[in-house]
Coordinates of C-alpha atoms in Angstrom, one line a residue:
A150 CA 149.2 146.1 119.7
L151 CA 149.2 148.6 116.8
E152 CA 151.8 146.6 115.0
T153 CA 149.9 143.3 115.4
A154 CA 146.7 144.9 114.1
R155 CA 148.6 146.2 111.0
N156 CA 150.1 142.8 110.3
A157 CA 146.7 141.1 110.5
E158 CA 145.2 143.6 108.1
A159 CA 148.0 143.0 105.6
R160 CA 147.4 139.3 105.8
R161 CA 143.7 139.7 105.1
Q162 CA 144.4 141.9 102.1
S163 CA 146.9 139.4 100.8
V164 CA 144.4 136.5 101.0
F165 CA 141.7 138.6 99.3
F166 CA 143.9 139.5 96.3
E167 CA 145.0 135.8 96.0
S168 CA 141.4 134.7 95.8
L169 CA 140.7 137.3 93.0
E170 CA 143.7 136.0 91.0
L171 CA 142.4 132.3 91.4
Q172 CA 138.9 133.4 90.2
D173 CA 140.5 135.1 87.1
E174 CA 142.4 132.0 86.3
E175 CA 139.3 129.8 86.4
E176 CA 137.5 132.2 84.1
S177 CA 140.4 132.1 81.7
V178 CA 140.3 128.3 81.7
V179 CA 136.6 128.4 80.8
C180 CA 136.9 131.1 78.3
P181 CA 140.7 131.3 77.5
S182 CA 140.5 133.6 74.5
K183 CA 138.1 136.2 76.0
P184 CA 135.2 135.4 73.6
S185 CA 133.6 138.3 71.9
T186 CA 130.1 137.0 72.3
S187 CA 128.2 135.3 75.2
E188 CA 127.4 132.3 72.9
E189 CA 131.1 131.5 72.6
C190 CA 131.6 131.7 76.4
S191 CA 128.6 129.4 77.0
A192 CA 130.0 126.9 74.5
G193 CA 133.3 126.9 76.4
I194 CA 131.6 126.3 79.7
A195 CA 129.5 123.4 78.3
A196 CA 132.6 121.8 76.9
Q197 CA 134.3 122.1 80.3
Q198 CA 131.3 120.5 82.1
T199 CA 131.2 117.7 79.5
S200 CA 134.8 117.0 80.1
R201 CA 134.2 116.9 83.9
R202 CA 131.2 114.5 83.5
S203 CA 133.2 112.2 81.3
D204 CA 135.9 112.1 83.9
V205 CA 133.4 111.2 86.6
S206 CA 131.8 108.5 84.4
V207 CA 135.1 106.9 83.7
A208 CA 136.0 106.9 87.4
A209 CA 132.6 105.3 88.3
S210 CA 132.9 102.6 85.6
T211 CA 136.5 101.9 86.8
S212 CA 135.1 101.5 90.4
S213 CA 132.4 99.2 89.2
V214 CA 134.8 97.0 87.3
T215 CA 137.0 96.8 90.4
S216 CA 134.1 95.9 92.7
A217 CA 132.9 93.2 90.2
A218 CA 136.4 91.8 89.9
T219 CA 136.7 91.6 93.7
A220 CA 133.3 90.0 94.1
A221 CA 134.1 87.4 91.4
A222 CA 137.4 86.6 93.1
T223 CA 135.6 86.2 96.4
V224 CA 133.0 83.8 94.9
S225 CA 135.6 81.7 93.1
S226 CA 137.7 81.5 96.2
S227 CA 134.8 80.4 98.5
S228 CA 133.2 78.0 96.0
S229 CA 135.5 76.8 93.3
S230 CA 133.0 74.2 92.0
S231 CA 130.2 76.7 91.5
S232 CA 129.4 78.2 88.1
S233 CA 129.4 81.8 87.1
S234 CA 127.0 83.9 89.3
S235 CA 123.9 85.7 88.0
S236 CA 123.7 89.4 88.2
H237 CA 120.7 91.5 89.3
G238 CA 120.7 95.2 89.5
G239 CA 124.4 95.5 89.1
K240 CA 125.1 93.1 92.0
K241 CA 126.3 89.5 91.9
I242 CA 124.1 86.8 93.4
H243 CA 125.3 83.3 93.8
P244 CA 122.9 80.7 92.2
A245 CA 122.8 78.6 95.3
L246 CA 121.7 81.6 97.4
S247 CA 119.1 82.6 94.8
D248 CA 117.6 79.1 94.7
L249 CA 116.8 79.3 98.5
V250 CA 114.4 82.2 98.0
V251 CA 110.8 81.2 97.3
Y252 CA 108.0 83.6 96.6
T253 CA 104.3 83.0 96.4
T254 CA 102.8 84.1 93.1
P255 CA 99.2 85.4 93.2
V256 CA 97.2 83.8 90.4
K257 CA 93.5 84.0 89.4
F258 CA 91.6 80.9 90.4
R259 CA 90.0 79.0 87.5
S260 CA 89.1 75.6 88.8
F261 CA 90.4 72.9 91.1
D262 CA 91.1 70.6 88.1
Y263 CA 93.1 73.4 86.4
S264 CA 95.1 74.0 89.6
L265 CA 95.8 70.3 89.8
S266 CA 97.1 70.2 86.2
M267 CA 99.4 73.1 86.9
S268 CA 100.5 71.7 90.3
K269 CA 102.6 74.7 91.3
Y270 CA 103.0 75.0 95.0
Y271 CA 103.9 78.7 94.9
H272 CA 100.6 79.7 93.2
M273 CA 98.3 81.4 95.7
S274 CA 94.7 82.4 94.9
S275 CA 92.3 84.8 96.7
F276 CA 88.6 83.9 97.1
A277 CA 85.8 86.4 97.8
E278 CA 83.3 85.4 100.4
P279 CA 80.4 84.5 98.0
K280 CA 82.6 82.4 95.8
G281 CA 84.3 80.8 98.8
V282 CA 81.0 79.8 100.4
K283 CA 79.8 78.3 97.1
L284 CA 83.0 76.2 96.8
A285 CA 82.9 75.1 100.4
R286 CA 79.4 73.8 100.0
K287 CA 79.6 72.1 96.6
E288 CA 83.3 71.2 96.3
G289 CA 84.5 71.0 99.9
A290 CA 86.6 67.8 99.4
A291 CA 88.3 69.2 96.3
W292 CA 89.2 72.3 98.2
V293 CA 90.7 70.3 100.9
E294 CA 93.0 68.6 98.4
Y295 CA 93.8 72.0 96.8
N296 CA 94.9 73.4 100.2
K297 CA 97.3 70.5 100.6
R298 CA 99.3 71.8 97.7
Q299 CA 98.7 75.6 97.6
F300 CA 97.8 78.5 99.7
S301 CA 94.3 80.1 99.7
R302 CA 93.1 83.2 101.3
I303 CA 89.5 84.4 101.9
Y304 CA 88.3 88.0 102.4
P305 CA 84.9 89.4 103.3
A306 CA 82.3 90.4 100.6
G307 CA 82.4 94.0 99.4
W308 CA 78.8 94.6 100.5
R309 CA 79.8 94.2 104.2
V310 CA 80.1 98.0 104.6
D311 CA 78.9 97.6 108.2
S312 CA 82.0 95.6 109.0
S313 CA 80.0 92.5 109.7
N314 CA 81.6 89.0 109.4
Y315 CA 81.0 85.7 107.7
S316 CA 81.6 82.4 109.4
P317 CA 85.3 81.4 109.2
I318 CA 84.6 77.9 110.5
D319 CA 83.4 76.6 107.1
F320 CA 86.7 77.7 105.6
W321 CA 88.8 76.3 108.4
N322 CA 87.1 73.0 107.9
C323 CA 88.3 73.1 104.2
G324 CA 91.9 73.7 105.3
C325 CA 92.1 77.3 104.1
H326 CA 95.2 79.0 105.4
M327 CA 94.3 82.7 105.7
V328 CA 90.7 83.7 106.5
A329 CA 90.4 87.5 106.9
L330 CA 87.8 89.0 109.3
N331 CA 86.7 92.4 110.4
V332 CA 88.3 92.4 113.8
Q333 CA 86.7 95.7 114.8
T334 CA 83.3 94.0 115.1
G335 CA 82.7 91.8 118.1
S336 CA 80.6 88.8 117.4
F337 CA 80.3 85.1 118.0
L338 CA 82.5 84.6 114.9
M339 CA 85.3 86.7 116.3
H340 CA 85.0 84.8 119.6
C341 CA 85.8 81.6 117.7
N342 CA 88.7 83.3 115.9
R343 CA 90.3 84.4 119.2
A344 CA 89.8 81.0 120.8
K345 CA 91.4 79.2 117.9
F346 CA 94.5 81.2 117.8
L347 CA 95.0 81.3 121.6
R348 CA 96.8 78.0 121.1
N349 CA 100.5 77.6 120.1
A350 CA 101.6 80.4 122.4
K351 CA 99.4 82.9 120.5
C352 CA 101.9 83.1 117.7
G353 CA 99.2 83.2 115.0
W354 CA 100.2 80.0 113.3
L355 CA 98.5 76.6 113.8
L356 CA 99.3 73.2 112.4
K357 CA 96.2 71.8 110.6
P358 CA 94.7 68.5 111.8
S359 CA 96.3 65.4 110.4
F360 CA 93.1 64.5 108.4
L361 CA 93.5 67.8 106.6
R362 CA 97.1 67.0 105.7
A363 CA 97.1 63.3 105.0
V364 CA 98.1 62.4 101.4
S365 CA 96.3 59.1 101.5
Y366 CA 93.0 60.5 102.8
T367 CA 90.5 63.1 101.6
F368 CA 88.4 64.7 104.2
D369 CA 84.9 65.7 103.2
P370 CA 83.7 68.7 105.3
S371 CA 80.1 67.5 104.8
I372 CA 80.8 64.1 106.3
S373 CA 77.9 62.7 108.3
H374 CA 78.2 62.3 112.1
A375 CA 77.9 58.6 112.1
A376 CA 80.6 58.1 109.4
A377 CA 83.0 60.4 111.3
L378 CA 82.4 58.6 114.6
S379 CA 83.0 55.2 113.0
D380 CA 86.3 56.2 111.3
T381 CA 88.7 55.6 114.1
R382 CA 91.7 55.7 111.8
M383 CA 91.5 59.4 111.1
F384 CA 89.4 60.9 113.9
E385 CA 89.8 60.7 117.7
S386 CA 86.2 61.0 118.6
V387 CA 85.2 61.7 122.2
H388 CA 82.2 61.6 124.4
L389 CA 82.0 65.0 126.1
E390 CA 80.2 65.6 129.4
V391 CA 79.7 69.2 130.7
Q392 CA 77.9 69.9 134.0
V393 CA 77.2 73.5 135.0
L394 CA 77.3 73.7 138.8
S395 CA 77.3 77.4 139.8
A396 CA 78.3 80.9 138.8
R397 CA 79.8 83.9 140.5
Q398 CA 79.4 87.7 140.0
L399 CA 77.5 87.5 136.8
P400 CA 77.2 90.9 135.2
R401 CA 74.1 92.9 136.1
P402 CA 72.2 94.6 133.3
D403 CA 73.3 98.2 132.8
S404 CA 71.1 101.2 133.4
G405 CA 70.4 101.8 129.8
A406 CA 67.0 102.6 128.4
K407 CA 66.5 99.1 127.1
F408 CA 66.8 97.5 130.6
K409 CA 64.8 100.3 132.2
H410 CA 62.0 99.7 129.8
L411 CA 62.0 95.9 130.4
F412 CA 62.0 96.5 134.2
L413 CA 59.2 99.0 134.0
S414 CA 57.2 96.7 131.7
K415 CA 57.5 93.9 134.3
L416 CA 56.4 96.1 137.2
K417 CA 53.4 97.4 135.3
G418 CA 52.1 93.9 134.3
K419 CA 54.2 93.9 131.1
S420 CA 52.4 97.0 129.9
T421 CA 54.5 99.2 127.7
A422 CA 52.5 102.4 128.5
P423 CA 54.6 105.1 130.1
V424 CA 54.3 105.8 133.8
A425 CA 53.7 109.5 134.3
D426 CA 54.0 110.0 138.1
N427 CA 56.2 107.2 139.3
R428 CA 58.5 106.9 136.3
S429 CA 61.4 108.5 138.0
I430 CA 61.0 106.3 141.0
F431 CA 60.9 103.1 138.9
A432 CA 63.9 104.4 136.8
A433 CA 65.9 104.8 140.0
L434 CA 65.0 101.3 141.1
A435 CA 66.0 100.0 137.7
D436 CA 69.4 101.6 138.0
K437 CA 70.1 99.8 141.3
F438 CA 68.4 96.4 140.8
V439 CA 66.9 94.5 138.0
P440 CA 65.6 91.0 138.9
V441 CA 67.0 88.6 136.4
S442 CA 67.0 84.9 136.1
P443 CA 70.2 83.5 134.4
R444 CA 70.4 80.4 132.4
V445 CA 73.5 78.9 130.7
K446 CA 73.6 77.6 127.1
V447 CA 76.3 75.1 126.3
M448 CA 77.2 74.5 122.7
V449 CA 79.7 72.6 120.5
V450 CA 80.4 74.1 117.1
G451 CA 82.9 72.8 114.5
A452 CA 82.6 70.5 111.7
A453 CA 79.2 70.2 110.0
C454 CA 78.5 67.0 111.8
D455 CA 79.4 68.5 115.2
R456 CA 76.7 71.0 116.1
H457 CA 75.2 70.4 119.5
S458 CA 73.6 72.6 122.2
F459 CA 72.1 72.3 125.7
T460 CA 70.4 74.9 127.9
T461 CA 70.1 74.7 131.7
T462 CA 67.1 75.7 133.7
E463 CA 66.8 79.2 135.1
V464 CA 67.8 80.3 138.6
R465 CA 65.1 82.7 139.6
G466 CA 66.1 86.2 140.7
N467 CA 69.8 85.5 141.4
S468 CA 72.5 86.8 139.2
F469 CA 75.2 87.2 141.8
C470 CA 75.8 83.6 142.9
P471 CA 73.4 81.3 141.2
V472 CA 73.6 77.6 142.0
W473 CA 72.0 74.8 139.9
V474 CA 70.9 72.3 142.5
E475 CA 69.4 69.8 140.0
P476 CA 71.9 68.1 137.7
Q477 CA 72.4 70.2 134.6
K478 CA 74.6 67.9 132.5
A479 CA 75.1 68.1 128.7
E480 CA 76.4 65.1 126.8
F481 CA 77.8 65.3 123.3
N482 CA 79.5 62.9 120.9
V483 CA 82.1 65.0 119.2
A484 CA 83.7 63.4 116.1
C485 CA 86.2 66.1 115.0
V486 CA 87.7 67.4 118.2
E487 CA 90.5 69.4 116.4
L488 CA 87.9 71.6 114.7
A489 CA 85.4 71.9 117.6
F490 CA 84.7 74.8 119.9
L491 CA 83.1 74.6 123.4
I492 CA 80.9 77.7 124.0
F493 CA 79.2 78.9 127.2
E494 CA 76.6 81.6 127.0
V495 CA 74.8 83.3 129.9
H496 CA 71.4 84.5 129.0
Y497 CA 68.9 86.6 131.1
D498 CA 65.2 86.3 130.6
A499 CA 63.8 88.8 128.0
I500 CA 67.2 90.5 127.9
G501 CA 69.5 88.2 125.9
L502 CA 73.2 87.5 126.0
A503 CA 74.9 88.8 129.2
A504 CA 78.3 87.0 129.0
Q505 CA 80.1 84.3 127.1
A506 CA 83.2 82.1 127.0
T507 CA 84.5 80.4 123.8
L508 CA 87.2 77.8 124.0
A509 CA 88.9 75.5 121.6
L510 CA 87.8 72.0 122.7
E511 CA 91.3 70.6 122.0
S512 CA 92.6 73.0 124.7
V513 CA 90.0 72.2 127.4
R514 CA 91.2 70.2 130.4
P515 CA 89.0 67.8 132.2
G516 CA 87.9 68.1 135.8
Y517 CA 86.4 70.8 138.0
R518 CA 87.2 74.1 136.3
F519 CA 86.4 77.8 136.6
V520 CA 85.6 79.4 133.3
Q521 CA 86.2 83.2 133.0
L522 CA 83.4 85.0 131.2
H523 CA 83.8 87.8 128.6
D524 CA 81.3 90.3 127.2
D525 CA 79.9 90.3 123.7
K526 CA 83.1 92.1 122.4
D527 CA 85.2 89.3 123.9
E528 CA 86.7 91.6 126.6
P529 CA 87.0 90.2 130.2
I530 CA 84.2 91.3 132.4
E531 CA 85.1 93.5 135.4
P532 CA 84.8 92.5 138.2
P533 CA 85.7 89.0 137.0
A534 CA 82.7 86.7 136.4
W535 CA 83.1 82.9 136.4
L536 CA 81.2 79.7 135.7
F537 CA 82.0 76.7 137.8
V538 CA 81.7 73.5 135.7
Y539 CA 82.7 69.9 135.6
I540 CA 84.1 68.5 132.3
R541 CA 84.8 65.0 131.4
Q542 CA 86.1 63.6 128.1
R543 CA 86.1 59.9 127.2
D544 CA 87.2 58.0 124.1
F545 CA 84.0 57.4 122.1
L546 CA 84.7 53.7 121.5
T547 CA 85.3 53.1 125.2
W548 CA 82.2 55.0 126.2
S549 CA 80.1 53.1 123.6
A550 CA 81.4 49.8 124.9
D551 CA 80.6 50.7 128.5
R552 CA 77.2 52.0 127.5
A553 CA 76.4 48.8 125.6
R554 CA 77.3 46.7 128.6
T555 CA 75.2 48.8 130.9
L556 CA 72.2 48.5 128.7
S557 CA 72.6 44.8 128.3

C-alpha cells in the first residue's frame, strides 16, 4: 500500500511539472524574445489573436462557400429548367417558392377611387370607428366594391375608454372582413358577434353572402325593403313566423338593492319613502319572492331594411312557467336572410332585461323549438332557462301568392 501511494504521488508531480512546461511554451510563443516592456508583450499577444481570428474567418468563409455550392447543386439537380435562385440573408430561395408567399401590406386609405386606380389586392387599410361610420352611411356601395378586392379592418374609437362597443352590423353589411370589438363588455352587440360566428364550426371564418361577392352586382346597404324583396335574383327573401308558446325556469330577480327598492315601492303604493319599522321584513320577503310579470320581445336585426320587432303580452305574476294562452305570433318579411339575426328578450315589468337569446337567422330551423336563454353577458343561465316557440319560414314569393289568393 505504501508503494502504491508513492507511485501515485510521483505521477501527480510529473503531470504538474508537464503542465508548467506547456504554460512556459505558450508564453514563449506569444512573447518569443522576452520583451523588455509590457507594450511589446501586448503587441505580440494582439498579433497572435489577429492571426487566430483570420484563421477562423477563413474557415467560416470556406464553410459558407461549400454550403452554397451544395445548395446550388441541389437546386440544379431538382429543377434543371429553373433560373438562378435569389439569395436572402445568406440563404438561397428558389424563385418558384418565393412567388408562393403573399403578404398583405398596410396602406393609408385615401379614397375608394384611388384604391380602384391602384387595384392591388394585397393592400389592406384600417378604419377608425368615426371614419368607418361615415363611409358606411355615405359610400356604402363603394365600400362593398372595395371589399371585393381588398381587406379592410375596423377598430373602436379612442374615446371608448369605458370599453363600450359600436355596432358591427353596419360594417358586416358593407362586407368588411375584420371588425374589432371590446369583448370584455357584454352587450347586445357582442351577442350578435357571438351568434354570427357560431356558424362554420366556430372556426372564426365565414363566407360572405353571394350578393356581397358577386362581380356583376353591387349591393347597396341602404337598399329599401321593397326593392330587396322584389329582387329575387340576388336575395332569398322569406316570410318569418314566430309564435311564443311558453317559458320554463325564467331567472328570478336577484336580491340586490335595485330589486328590493322596486319591491318595497310596489308594496307601499309605489312610494319611495323608506320604511322604518318593517323594512327588514320587507327586505326578507324581497329576497325570497318578487312578483314579476314576464313578456317576450321578438326582434329581427340585420340589413337596414330588415328591422322588425314584436312584443307579447304579460303573464301576470308567473316567472317560473308562464304560458301564453292567447296566440302571440310575430310575422316579418325578411329580405336579406344571410345578414339577419333573430333575437328573443325576456323583460320584467319595471325591472328591464332578464334574459336573452340571439341567433343567426340563417341557422334557425323551423318547427317547435326550445331556445336556451342567456344573461346580459351572454353566459348560459343556471339553472337552464328556456323559451318554447314555434318557427316557420316560407319563401316570400310563395307566401305573397298564397296571401293574394286568400284575399281575393
